[in-house]
mmCIF file of C-alpha atoms in Angstrom:
data_model
loop_
_atom_site.group_PDB
_atom_site.id
_atom_site.type_symbol
_atom_site.label_atom_id
_atom_site.label_comp_id
_atom_site.label_asym_id
_atom_site.label_seq_id
_atom_site.Cartn_x
_atom_site.Cartn_y
_atom_site.Cartn_z
ATOM 1 C CA MET X 1 -56.014 29.107 43.463
ATOM 2 C CA SER X 2 -53.434 29.865 46.160
ATOM 3 C CA ARG X 3 -51.759 33.270 46.416
ATOM 4 C CA ALA X 4 -48.371 31.644 45.855
ATOM 5 C CA LEU X 5 -49.497 29.921 42.650
ATOM 6 C CA THR X 6 -51.181 33.106 41.449
ATOM 7 C CA ALA X 7 -47.940 35.042 41.967
ATOM 8 C CA VAL X 8 -45.930 32.491 39.992
ATOM 9 C CA LEU X 9 -48.406 32.464 37.096
ATOM 10 C CA LEU X 10 -48.488 36.254 36.990
ATOM 11 C CA ALA X 11 -44.705 36.350 36.895
ATOM 12 C CA PHE X 12 -44.618 34.056 33.881
ATOM 13 C CA GLY X 13 -47.396 35.881 32.056
ATOM 14 C CA LEU X 14 -49.859 33.018 32.413
ATOM 15 C CA LEU X 15 -52.356 35.150 34.304
ATOM 16 C CA ALA X 16 -53.436 38.739 33.897
ATOM 17 C CA ILE X 17 -55.240 41.144 36.172
ATOM 18 C CA ALA X 18 -58.807 41.755 35.084
ATOM 19 C CA PRO X 19 -59.248 45.437 35.994
ATOM 20 C CA GLN X 20 -63.022 45.377 36.004
ATOM 21 C CA GLN X 21 -63.102 42.748 38.745
ATOM 22 C CA GLY X 22 -59.834 43.617 40.455
ATOM 23 C CA VAL X 23 -58.916 39.930 40.547
ATOM 24 C CA ALA X 24 -56.537 37.690 38.647
ATOM 25 C CA ALA X 25 -57.885 36.261 35.389
ATOM 26 C CA GLU X 26 -56.206 33.675 33.248
ATOM 27 C CA ARG X 27 -54.580 34.992 30.121
ATOM 28 C CA TRP X 28 -57.176 33.484 27.775
ATOM 29 C CA GLN X 29 -59.922 35.337 29.657
ATOM 30 C CA THR X 30 -58.528 38.786 28.841
ATOM 31 C CA ILE X 31 -58.528 41.173 25.884
ATOM 32 C CA PRO X 32 -55.459 43.394 26.363
ATOM 33 C CA ALA X 33 -55.381 46.896 24.952
ATOM 34 C CA SER X 34 -54.064 47.245 21.427
ATOM 35 C CA ALA X 35 -50.343 47.794 20.989
ATOM 36 C CA PRO X 36 -49.244 51.337 20.103
ATOM 37 C CA ALA X 37 -49.487 52.239 16.432
ATOM 38 C CA VAL X 38 -46.448 51.140 14.455
ATOM 39 C CA PRO X 39 -44.821 53.792 12.214
ATOM 40 C CA MET X 40 -45.014 52.571 8.620
ATOM 41 C CA GLN X 41 -42.768 53.565 5.732
ATOM 42 C CA ARG X 42 -45.618 53.768 3.235
ATOM 43 C CA GLU X 43 -49.380 53.937 3.516
ATOM 44 C CA GLY X 44 -52.325 54.837 1.358
ATOM 45 C CA HIS X 45 -55.654 53.772 -0.075
ATOM 46 C CA ALA X 46 -56.270 51.665 -3.168
ATOM 47 C CA ASP X 47 -59.541 51.700 -5.119
ATOM 48 C CA ILE X 48 -60.498 48.033 -5.416
ATOM 49 C CA ASN X 49 -63.834 46.418 -6.282
ATOM 50 C CA GLY X 50 -65.853 49.482 -5.304
ATOM 51 C CA ALA X 51 -64.059 50.014 -1.994
ATOM 52 C CA SER X 52 -61.218 52.226 -0.815
ATOM 53 C CA ILE X 53 -58.831 49.777 0.823
ATOM 54 C CA TYR X 54 -56.315 51.103 3.340
ATOM 55 C CA TYR X 55 -52.862 49.547 3.286
ATOM 56 C CA ALA X 56 -49.450 50.199 4.814
ATOM 57 C CA MET X 57 -45.964 48.760 4.392
ATOM 58 C CA THR X 58 -42.698 48.719 6.311
ATOM 59 C CA GLY X 59 -39.475 46.726 6.568
ATOM 60 C CA SER X 60 -37.402 44.998 3.914
ATOM 61 C CA GLY X 61 -37.020 41.485 2.605
ATOM 62 C CA PRO X 62 -39.499 38.889 1.297
ATOM 63 C CA PRO X 63 -43.071 40.195 1.465
ATOM 64 C CA VAL X 64 -45.516 38.964 4.088
ATOM 65 C CA LEU X 65 -49.149 40.080 4.184
ATOM 66 C CA LEU X 66 -51.033 40.272 7.496
ATOM 67 C CA LEU X 67 -54.815 39.800 7.292
ATOM 68 C CA HIS X 68 -56.750 40.735 10.434
ATOM 69 C CA GLY X 69 -59.896 39.160 11.847
ATOM 70 C CA GLY X 70 -63.487 40.203 11.313
ATOM 71 C CA LEU X 71 -64.566 43.526 12.900
ATOM 72 C CA GLY X 72 -60.909 44.380 13.575
ATOM 73 C CA SER X 73 -58.280 46.350 11.692
ATOM 74 C CA SER X 74 -54.625 46.244 10.740
ATOM 75 C CA ASN X 75 -53.888 47.953 14.083
ATOM 76 C CA ASP X 76 -54.473 44.552 15.683
ATOM 77 C CA TRP X 77 -51.075 43.515 14.280
ATOM 78 C CA GLY X 78 -49.206 46.146 16.303
ATOM 79 C CA ASN X 79 -47.234 43.493 18.187
ATOM 80 C CA LEU X 80 -46.291 41.412 15.151
ATOM 81 C CA VAL X 81 -45.252 44.092 12.648
ATOM 82 C CA PRO X 82 -42.031 45.131 14.471
ATOM 83 C CA ALA X 83 -41.076 41.486 15.002
ATOM 84 C CA LEU X 84 -41.295 40.797 11.264
ATOM 85 C CA ALA X 85 -40.028 44.056 9.769
ATOM 86 C CA ALA X 86 -36.332 43.354 10.349
ATOM 87 C CA GLN X 87 -36.375 40.478 7.840
ATOM 88 C CA HIS X 88 -39.553 41.016 5.825
ATOM 89 C CA THR X 89 -41.435 43.637 3.887
ATOM 90 C CA VAL X 90 -44.586 43.702 6.003
ATOM 91 C CA ILE X 91 -47.866 44.630 4.333
ATOM 92 C CA VAL X 92 -51.049 45.261 6.296
ATOM 93 C CA MET X 93 -54.494 46.140 5.020
ATOM 94 C CA ASP X 94 -57.870 46.958 6.514
ATOM 95 C CA SER X 95 -60.553 44.651 5.115
ATOM 96 C CA ARG X 96 -63.431 46.379 3.328
ATOM 97 C CA GLY X 97 -65.733 48.319 5.625
ATOM 98 C CA GLN X 98 -63.379 47.825 8.570
ATOM 99 C CA GLY X 99 -60.655 50.006 10.027
ATOM 100 C CA ARG X 100 -59.916 52.849 7.603
ATOM 101 C CA SER X 101 -61.319 51.050 4.547
ATOM 102 C CA THR X 102 -64.682 51.817 2.995
ATOM 103 C CA ARG X 103 -67.091 49.508 1.200
ATOM 104 C CA ASP X 104 -69.881 49.595 -1.332
ATOM 105 C CA ALA X 105 -73.253 47.863 -1.157
ATOM 106 C CA LYS X 106 -71.945 44.395 -2.026
ATOM 107 C CA PRO X 107 -72.676 41.877 0.756
ATOM 108 C CA TYR X 108 -69.720 40.530 2.679
ATOM 109 C CA LYS X 109 -68.295 37.364 1.120
ATOM 110 C CA PHE X 110 -64.969 35.648 1.655
ATOM 111 C CA GLU X 111 -64.567 35.457 -2.114
ATOM 112 C CA LEU X 112 -64.971 39.235 -2.394
ATOM 113 C CA MET X 113 -62.398 39.840 0.351
ATOM 114 C CA ALA X 114 -59.996 37.463 -1.391
ATOM 115 C CA HIS X 115 -60.409 39.477 -4.595
ATOM 116 C CA ASP X 116 -59.662 42.646 -2.604
ATOM 117 C CA VAL X 117 -56.351 41.066 -1.567
ATOM 118 C CA ILE X 118 -55.581 40.133 -5.161
ATOM 119 C CA GLY X 119 -56.398 43.652 -6.319
ATOM 120 C CA LEU X 120 -54.121 45.233 -3.719
ATOM 121 C CA LEU X 121 -51.209 42.925 -4.517
ATOM 122 C CA GLU X 122 -51.644 43.684 -8.220
ATOM 123 C CA GLN X 123 -51.483 47.423 -7.548
ATOM 124 C CA LEU X 124 -48.400 46.928 -5.375
ATOM 125 C CA LYS X 125 -46.874 44.714 -8.118
ATOM 126 C CA ILE X 126 -46.339 41.815 -5.729
ATOM 127 C CA GLU X 127 -46.552 38.473 -7.525
ATOM 128 C CA LYS X 128 -46.149 36.132 -4.554
ATOM 129 C CA VAL X 129 -46.517 36.684 -0.824
ATOM 130 C CA ASP X 130 -46.477 34.795 2.448
ATOM 131 C CA ILE X 131 -49.664 35.304 4.460
ATOM 132 C CA VAL X 132 -50.368 35.444 8.179
ATOM 133 C CA GLY X 133 -54.122 35.389 8.684
ATOM 134 C CA TRP X 134 -56.213 35.643 11.833
ATOM 135 C CA SER X 135 -59.826 34.384 11.869
ATOM 136 C CA ASP X 136 -61.500 35.917 8.783
ATOM 137 C CA GLY X 137 -58.009 36.717 7.553
ATOM 138 C CA ALA X 138 -57.011 33.066 7.922
ATOM 139 C CA ASN X 139 -60.123 31.995 6.005
ATOM 140 C CA THR X 140 -59.285 34.471 3.246
ATOM 141 C CA GLY X 141 -55.744 33.100 3.123
ATOM 142 C CA LEU X 142 -57.056 29.539 2.768
ATOM 143 C CA LEU X 143 -59.352 30.613 -0.058
ATOM 144 C CA LEU X 144 -56.461 32.284 -1.861
ATOM 145 C CA ALA X 145 -54.286 29.199 -1.406
ATOM 146 C CA MET X 146 -57.061 27.025 -2.843
ATOM 147 C CA HIS X 147 -57.741 29.076 -5.947
ATOM 148 C CA HIS X 148 -54.597 31.159 -6.509
ATOM 149 C CA PRO X 149 -51.680 28.882 -5.568
ATOM 150 C CA ALA X 150 -49.139 30.894 -7.561
ATOM 151 C CA LEU X 151 -49.884 33.934 -5.404
ATOM 152 C CA VAL X 152 -49.480 32.338 -1.974
ATOM 153 C CA GLY X 153 -46.109 31.322 -0.584
ATOM 154 C CA LYS X 154 -46.492 30.131 3.010
ATOM 155 C CA LEU X 155 -49.733 30.454 4.958
ATOM 156 C CA PHE X 156 -49.960 30.776 8.761
ATOM 157 C CA ALA X 157 -53.684 30.381 9.446
ATOM 158 C CA PHE X 158 -54.708 31.207 13.014
ATOM 159 C CA GLY X 159 -58.290 30.676 14.178
ATOM 160 C CA ALA X 160 -59.657 29.502 10.818
ATOM 161 C CA ASN X 161 -62.836 27.620 10.036
ATOM 162 C CA THR X 162 -63.831 26.048 6.733
ATOM 163 C CA SER X 163 -67.474 25.271 7.550
ATOM 164 C CA VAL X 164 -70.092 26.838 9.796
ATOM 165 C CA SER X 165 -70.512 23.390 11.333
ATOM 166 C CA GLY X 166 -67.069 23.876 12.844
ATOM 167 C CA LEU X 167 -68.256 26.773 15.004
ATOM 168 C CA ILE X 168 -69.101 26.443 18.687
ATOM 169 C CA ASP X 169 -72.778 27.073 19.455
ATOM 170 C CA ALA X 170 -73.786 30.326 21.155
ATOM 171 C CA PRO X 171 -70.343 31.956 21.520
ATOM 172 C CA GLU X 172 -72.065 35.090 22.802
ATOM 173 C CA LYS X 173 -72.604 33.253 26.085
ATOM 174 C CA ASN X 174 -68.860 33.158 26.685
ATOM 175 C CA PRO X 175 -67.906 35.702 29.400
ATOM 176 C CA ILE X 176 -65.226 37.184 27.140
ATOM 177 C CA PHE X 177 -67.729 38.104 24.434
ATOM 178 C CA PRO X 178 -68.762 41.542 25.822
ATOM 179 C CA MET X 179 -65.079 42.500 26.180
ATOM 180 C CA VAL X 180 -64.438 41.413 22.591
ATOM 181 C CA MET X 181 -67.286 43.506 21.209
ATOM 182 C CA GLU X 182 -66.261 46.554 23.252
ATOM 183 C CA HIS X 183 -62.685 46.179 21.965
ATOM 184 C CA PHE X 184 -63.825 46.072 18.353
ATOM 185 C CA ALA X 185 -66.407 48.830 18.711
ATOM 186 C CA THR X 186 -63.835 51.171 20.248
ATOM 187 C CA GLY X 187 -61.323 50.461 17.500
ATOM 188 C CA TYR X 188 -63.942 50.943 14.789
ATOM 189 C CA ALA X 189 -65.085 54.303 16.178
ATOM 190 C CA ALA X 190 -61.491 55.542 16.275
ATOM 191 C CA LEU X 191 -60.619 54.615 12.683
ATOM 192 C CA SER X 192 -63.698 54.452 10.501
ATOM 193 C CA SER X 193 -65.069 57.259 8.339
ATOM 194 C CA THR X 194 -68.510 56.073 9.529
ATOM 195 C CA PRO X 195 -67.779 55.727 13.269
ATOM 196 C CA LYS X 196 -71.405 55.201 14.324
ATOM 197 C CA ASP X 197 -72.037 52.231 12.035
ATOM 198 C CA PHE X 198 -70.409 49.466 14.076
ATOM 199 C CA GLU X 199 -73.664 47.705 14.925
ATOM 200 C CA ALA X 200 -74.651 47.651 11.259
ATOM 201 C CA LEU X 201 -71.239 46.267 10.327
ATOM 202 C CA ALA X 202 -71.467 43.562 12.988
ATOM 203 C CA GLY X 203 -74.906 42.554 11.776
ATOM 204 C CA GLN X 204 -73.853 42.326 8.141
ATOM 205 C CA MET X 205 -70.753 40.314 8.932
ATOM 206 C CA SER X 206 -72.738 38.025 11.221
ATOM 207 C CA SER X 207 -74.940 37.199 8.238
ATOM 208 C CA MET X 208 -71.831 36.123 6.322
ATOM 209 C CA TRP X 209 -70.548 34.043 9.234
ATOM 210 C CA ALA X 210 -73.892 32.241 9.464
ATOM 211 C CA ALA X 211 -73.529 31.019 5.870
ATOM 212 C CA GLU X 212 -69.802 30.987 5.085
ATOM 213 C CA PRO X 213 -67.416 29.417 4.576
ATOM 214 C CA GLU X 214 -68.556 26.051 3.255
ATOM 215 C CA TRP X 215 -65.517 24.445 1.667
ATOM 216 C CA THR X 216 -65.171 20.761 0.940
ATOM 217 C CA ASP X 217 -62.304 18.476 1.874
ATOM 218 C CA ALA X 218 -61.586 18.137 -1.844
ATOM 219 C CA GLN X 219 -61.092 21.894 -2.097
ATOM 220 C CA LEU X 220 -58.767 21.940 0.902
ATOM 221 C CA ALA X 221 -56.805 19.049 -0.567
ATOM 222 C CA ARG X 222 -55.911 21.229 -3.556
ATOM 223 C CA ILE X 223 -53.723 23.475 -1.410
ATOM 224 C CA THR X 224 -50.041 23.100 -2.261
ATOM 225 C CA SER X 225 -48.591 25.970 -0.209
ATOM 226 C CA PRO X 226 -46.820 25.186 3.078
ATOM 227 C CA VAL X 227 -49.485 25.720 5.754
ATOM 228 C CA TRP X 228 -49.664 25.787 9.517
ATOM 229 C CA ILE X 229 -53.122 25.565 11.050
ATOM 230 C CA VAL X 230 -52.834 27.282 14.430
ATOM 231 C CA ASP X 231 -55.211 27.988 17.285
ATOM 232 C CA GLY X 232 -55.371 28.555 21.030
ATOM 233 C CA ASP X 233 -56.143 25.804 23.495
ATOM 234 C CA HIS X 234 -59.026 27.931 24.865
ATOM 235 C CA GLU X 235 -60.553 28.845 21.495
ATOM 236 C CA GLU X 236 -64.044 30.297 22.086
ATOM 237 C CA PHE X 237 -65.553 30.101 18.598
ATOM 238 C CA ILE X 238 -64.161 27.078 16.753
ATOM 239 C CA LYS X 239 -64.317 23.427 17.749
ATOM 240 C CA ARG X 240 -60.915 21.814 18.354
ATOM 241 C CA SER X 241 -61.978 18.814 16.284
ATOM 242 C CA HIS X 242 -62.646 21.137 13.349
ATOM 243 C CA THR X 243 -59.212 22.751 13.616
ATOM 244 C CA GLU X 244 -57.613 19.311 13.709
ATOM 245 C CA HIS X 245 -59.649 18.230 10.686
ATOM 246 C CA ILE X 246 -58.487 21.208 8.628
ATOM 247 C CA ALA X 247 -54.851 20.407 9.379
ATOM 248 C CA ALA X 248 -55.350 16.716 8.583
ATOM 249 C CA THR X 249 -57.035 17.499 5.258
ATOM 250 C CA ILE X 250 -54.538 19.971 3.777
ATOM 251 C CA PRO X 251 -51.600 18.007 2.354
ATOM 252 C CA GLY X 252 -48.510 18.391 4.540
ATOM 253 C CA ALA X 253 -50.097 20.968 6.831
ATOM 254 C CA GLY X 254 -48.795 21.428 10.361
ATOM 255 C CA LEU X 255 -51.000 21.756 13.432
ATOM 256 C CA LEU X 256 -50.031 24.014 16.341
ATOM 257 C CA ILE X 257 -52.136 24.616 19.457
ATOM 258 C CA LEU X 258 -50.823 27.517 21.539
ATOM 259 C CA PRO X 259 -51.141 27.168 25.333
ATOM 260 C CA ASN X 260 -53.323 29.221 27.666
ATOM 261 C CA VAL X 261 -54.658 31.508 24.922
ATOM 262 C CA SER X 262 -57.892 31.840 22.996
ATOM 263 C CA HIS X 263 -59.019 33.195 19.613
ATOM 264 C CA PHE X 264 -57.189 36.376 20.609
ATOM 265 C CA ALA X 265 -53.686 34.963 21.111
ATOM 266 C CA PRO X 266 -51.986 37.665 18.978
ATOM 267 C CA VAL X 267 -52.827 40.224 21.680
ATOM 268 C CA GLN X 268 -53.006 37.913 24.711
ATOM 269 C CA ALA X 269 -49.542 36.405 24.225
ATOM 270 C CA PRO X 270 -47.711 38.394 21.536
ATOM 271 C CA GLU X 271 -44.253 36.989 22.268
ATOM 272 C CA LEU X 272 -45.550 33.428 21.994
ATOM 273 C CA PHE X 273 -47.557 34.176 18.855
ATOM 274 C CA ASN X 274 -44.722 36.107 17.201
ATOM 275 C CA ALA X 275 -42.235 33.310 17.915
ATOM 276 C CA ALA X 276 -44.543 30.810 16.208
ATOM 277 C CA VAL X 277 -44.915 33.038 13.134
ATOM 278 C CA LEU X 278 -41.168 33.637 12.886
ATOM 279 C CA GLN X 279 -40.470 29.934 13.252
ATOM 280 C CA PHE X 280 -42.898 29.113 10.464
ATOM 281 C CA LEU X 281 -41.747 31.775 8.033
ATOM 282 C CA GLY X 282 -38.095 30.943 8.619
ATOM 283 C CA PRO X 283 -35.113 32.903 7.311
ATOM 284 C CA ASP X 284 -36.250 32.748 3.696
#
């Protein structure tokens, strides 16, 4: 790549500097630092299904729930929360055993995490909510839309998979993988009440990912909520054909592939990601 082209791409945010190498890396090859913590108007813990689930809320308007990806926390939404709060009541939560939330001995299951969402919304007295989900959060949103259609308004599902066959083989061989794990481990140690248990958490969640989800096309076809299936054009973990299949199977679903980003688009290109979410949710 020429110096002139590198300079242009850097100027437009299409490249980033990889500090560890001291050279330019494309945006999808980076894991930027988390955005600063967003002040929330209300926060607390809710006792749900044997776990203490952390949640926080801010803003005003129609409610929208943000569900983070596996091994992450609600802090990963630091770029999106301010963009939504002017027109929405934004709700974030830490999934069980992640972030500030605790867990019991139940094994990780998408169905259990979906019931955690239902339990939180019941305690907050929210009868219907739009959902923005990332990775595991997107899968949880799809499960809720399948089985609890009255609860889910719109669903923006980024980086979802509906079958383990849709996953790319050996993602740990991707050069970004060590950066991803360091990012999550650092965040876990800073927030969790059991800061030394990250490896155990990763192992337990990996067992879930090896077996779940396994949803049929018939189940996906039950979804009646407006849905966008969204991913990055350099997705590391999910096959593009699988993403396209999900969108084609859900009635009326839209498909959006964001440019020059990966499974971590919300932090790699927050302005691009936020604009897509705002466009989908609309003024209502």
